[in-house]
PDB file of C-alpha atoms in Angstrom:
ATOM      1  CA  ILE A   1      -1.732 -16.434 -17.983  1.00 46.00           C
ATOM      2  CA  GLY A   2      -2.054 -19.700 -16.157  1.00 54.00           C
ATOM      3  CA  SER A   3      -5.273 -20.955 -14.703  1.00 61.00           C
ATOM      4  CA  THR A   4      -6.073 -20.891 -11.035  1.00 64.00           C
ATOM      5  CA  PRO A   5      -8.432 -23.084  -9.020  1.00 74.00           C
ATOM      6  CA  PHE A   6      -9.802 -19.866  -7.493  1.00 73.00           C
ATOM      7  CA  PRO A   7     -11.457 -17.558 -10.037  1.00 76.00           C
ATOM      8  CA  LEU A   8     -11.527 -13.836  -9.281  1.00 72.00           C
ATOM      9  CA  PRO A   9     -14.733 -12.884  -7.469  1.00 73.00           C
ATOM     10  CA  GLU A  10     -17.012 -10.511  -9.340  1.00 76.00           C
ATOM     11  CA  ASP A  11     -19.111  -9.296  -6.417  1.00 78.00           C
ATOM     12  CA  GLY A  12     -16.586  -7.237  -4.415  1.00 72.00           C
ATOM     13  CA  ARG A  13     -16.349  -9.826  -1.635  1.00 74.00           C
ATOM     14  CA  ASP A  14     -13.683 -12.167  -0.330  1.00 75.00           C
ATOM     15  CA  SER A  15     -13.658 -15.681  -1.735  1.00 77.00           C
ATOM     16  CA  GLU A  16     -11.752 -18.844  -0.895  1.00 75.00           C
ATOM     17  CA  GLY A  17      -8.656 -17.769  -2.811  1.00 73.00           C
ATOM     18  CA  TRP A  18      -8.918 -13.981  -2.885  1.00 71.00           C
ATOM     19  CA  ALA A  19      -9.274 -11.078  -0.449  1.00 66.00           C
ATOM     20  CA  PHE A  20     -11.103  -8.047  -1.834  1.00 67.00           C
ATOM     21  CA  LEU A  21      -9.024  -4.953  -1.046  1.00 60.00           C
ATOM     22  CA  GLY A  22     -11.301  -2.253  -2.417  1.00 64.00           C
ATOM     23  CA  THR A  23     -11.113  -0.013  -5.447  1.00 62.00           C
ATOM     24  CA  GLU A  24     -10.422   3.446  -4.046  1.00 61.00           C
ATOM     25  CA  LEU A  25      -7.151   5.193  -4.790  1.00 55.00           C
ATOM     26  CA  PRO A  26      -5.974   8.047  -2.580  1.00 57.00           C
ATOM     27  CA  GLY A  27      -6.768  10.663  -5.243  1.00 58.00           C
ATOM     28  CA  ARG A  28      -6.422  11.336  -8.959  1.00 55.00           C
ATOM     29  CA  ARG A  29      -2.800  12.454  -8.761  1.00 54.00           C
ATOM     30  CA  ALA A  30      -1.710   9.238  -7.082  1.00 51.00           C
ATOM     31  CA  GLY A  31      -3.639   7.191  -9.622  1.00 51.00           C
ATOM     32  CA  ALA A  32      -1.978   9.016 -12.501  1.00 48.00           C
ATOM     33  CA  LEU A  33       1.494   8.534 -11.007  1.00 53.00           C
ATOM     34  CA  GLY A  34       0.865   4.916 -10.197  1.00 67.00           C
ATOM     35  CA  VAL A  35       0.810   3.427  -6.753  1.00 75.00           C
ATOM     36  CA  LEU A  36       3.939   1.518  -5.796  1.00 77.00           C
ATOM     37  CA  THR A  37       4.277  -1.360  -3.354  1.00 75.00           C
ATOM     38  CA  TRP A  38       6.757  -1.180  -0.492  1.00 73.00           C
ATOM     39  CA  ASP A  39       8.890  -4.181   0.424  1.00 71.00           C
ATOM     40  CA  ARG A  40      10.419  -3.511   3.817  1.00 70.00           C
ATOM     41  CA  THR A  41      12.693  -6.557   3.514  1.00 73.00           C
ATOM     42  CA  ASP A  42      14.299  -5.429   0.244  1.00 73.00           C
ATOM     43  CA  ALA A  43      17.133  -3.186   1.467  1.00 68.00           C
ATOM     44  CA  SER A  44      18.093  -2.419  -2.148  1.00 72.00           C
ATOM     45  CA  GLN A  45      14.719  -0.740  -2.793  1.00 73.00           C
ATOM     46  CA  SER A  46      15.204   3.026  -2.682  1.00 76.00           C
ATOM     47  CA  PRO A  47      12.148   5.030  -1.648  1.00 79.00           C
ATOM     48  CA  ARG A  48      11.001   7.714  -4.040  1.00 82.00           C
ATOM     49  CA  GLN A  49      10.222  10.935  -2.249  1.00 88.00           C
ATOM     50  CA  GLY A  50       6.699  12.169  -3.040  1.00 88.00           C
ATOM     51  CA  ARG A  51       5.471   8.861  -4.468  1.00 86.00           C
ATOM     52  CA  VAL A  52       2.535   6.940  -3.042  1.00 86.00           C
ATOM     53  CA  TYR A  53       3.019   3.398  -1.766  1.00 85.00           C
ATOM     54  CA  ALA A  54       0.354   0.836  -0.892  1.00 83.00           C
ATOM     55  CA  GLN A  55       0.385  -1.762   1.826  1.00 80.00           C
ATOM     56  CA  PHE A  56      -2.202  -4.370   2.754  1.00 79.00           C
ATOM     57  CA  ASN A  57      -2.928  -4.030   6.459  1.00 79.00           C
ATOM     58  CA  GLY A  58      -3.669  -7.526   7.724  1.00 77.00           C
ATOM     59  CA  LYS A  59      -5.038  -6.135  10.962  1.00 80.00           C
ATOM     60  CA  THR A  60      -7.761  -3.997   9.343  1.00 81.00           C
ATOM     61  CA  ARG A  61      -7.916  -6.072   6.104  1.00 79.00           C
ATOM     62  CA  LYS A  62      -7.730  -2.857   4.072  1.00 80.00           C
ATOM     63  CA  VAL A  63      -5.141  -1.255   1.854  1.00 81.00           C
ATOM     64  CA  ASP A  64      -3.326   1.714   3.398  1.00 84.00           C
ATOM     65  CA  TYR A  65      -1.685   4.379   1.237  1.00 87.00           C
ATOM     66  CA  PHE A  66       1.327   6.455   2.231  1.00 88.00           C
ATOM     67  CA  ARG A  67       3.305   9.205   0.508  1.00 89.00           C
ATOM     68  CA  ARG A  68       7.061   9.060   1.067  1.00 89.00           C
ATOM     69  CA  LYS A  69       8.448  12.197   2.764  1.00 90.00           C
ATOM     70  CA  THR A  70      12.157  11.330   2.529  1.00 86.00           C
ATOM     71  CA  ALA A  71      14.428   9.782  -0.095  1.00 82.00           C
ATOM     72  CA  GLN A  72      16.524   7.678   2.286  1.00 80.00           C
ATOM     73  CA  ARG A  73      15.608   4.662   4.345  1.00 76.00           C
ATOM     74  CA  SER A  74      15.626   5.278   8.087  1.00 73.00           C
ATOM     75  CA  GLY A  75      16.768   1.694   8.737  1.00 69.00           C
ATOM     76  CA  PRO A  76      17.069  -1.729   7.122  1.00 59.00           C
ATOM     77  CA  LEU A  77      13.442  -2.567   7.924  1.00 59.00           C
ATOM     78  CA  ASP A  78      11.826   0.775   7.149  1.00 71.00           C
ATOM     79  CA  ASP A  79       8.171  -0.087   7.790  1.00 78.00           C
ATOM     80  CA  LEU A  80       5.059   1.707   6.709  1.00 79.00           C
ATOM     81  CA  PRO A  81       3.003   2.577   9.807  1.00 82.00           C
ATOM     82  CA  LEU A  82       0.252   0.091  10.678  1.00 78.00           C
ATOM     83  CA  ASP A  83      -1.903   2.538  12.621  1.00 81.00           C
ATOM     84  CA  GLY A  84      -3.039   4.772   9.744  1.00 80.00           C
ATOM     85  CA  ARG A  85      -0.923   7.691  10.959  1.00 86.00           C
ATOM     86  CA  SER A  86       1.926   9.667   9.477  1.00 91.00           C
ATOM     87  CA  ASN A  87       5.455   9.569  10.853  1.00 88.00           C
ATOM     88  CA  ALA A  88       8.805  11.205  10.015  1.00 88.00           C
ATOM     89  CA  ASP A  89       9.190   9.164   6.799  1.00 88.00           C
ATOM     90  CA  TRP A  90       5.618   8.489   5.674  1.00 89.00           C
ATOM     91  CA  GLU A  91       2.494  10.645   5.239  1.00 91.00           C
ATOM     92  CA  TYR A  92      -0.764   8.701   5.535  1.00 91.00           C
ATOM     93  CA  VAL A  93      -2.991   9.352   2.508  1.00 87.00           C
ATOM     94  CA  LYS A  94      -6.673   8.776   3.152  1.00 75.00           C
ATOM     95  CA  PRO A  95      -8.585   7.239   0.204  1.00 68.00           C
ATOM     96  CA  ARG A  96     -11.232   9.498  -1.269  1.00 60.00           C
TER      97      ARG A  96
END
């Protein structure tokens, strides 16, 4: 692993090179399955129905978690909701 001019903070706060996103997962089941990241720009990425995906919400500066309801993309830029609500494709999963 290469070195970075910005060491990881150890106090649970943002630093010059890092944003602290929290440590809570949306439940034990999601943690055991692994949380996936969603890339809306990667049209080749197939969503996995029932799996939990994480997204950093730049507006709230928190990580949002969503469970995929469907196995097909609804469009080329299939976005996770930014308002913390479920929609036809995504179920919002509140961290515990």
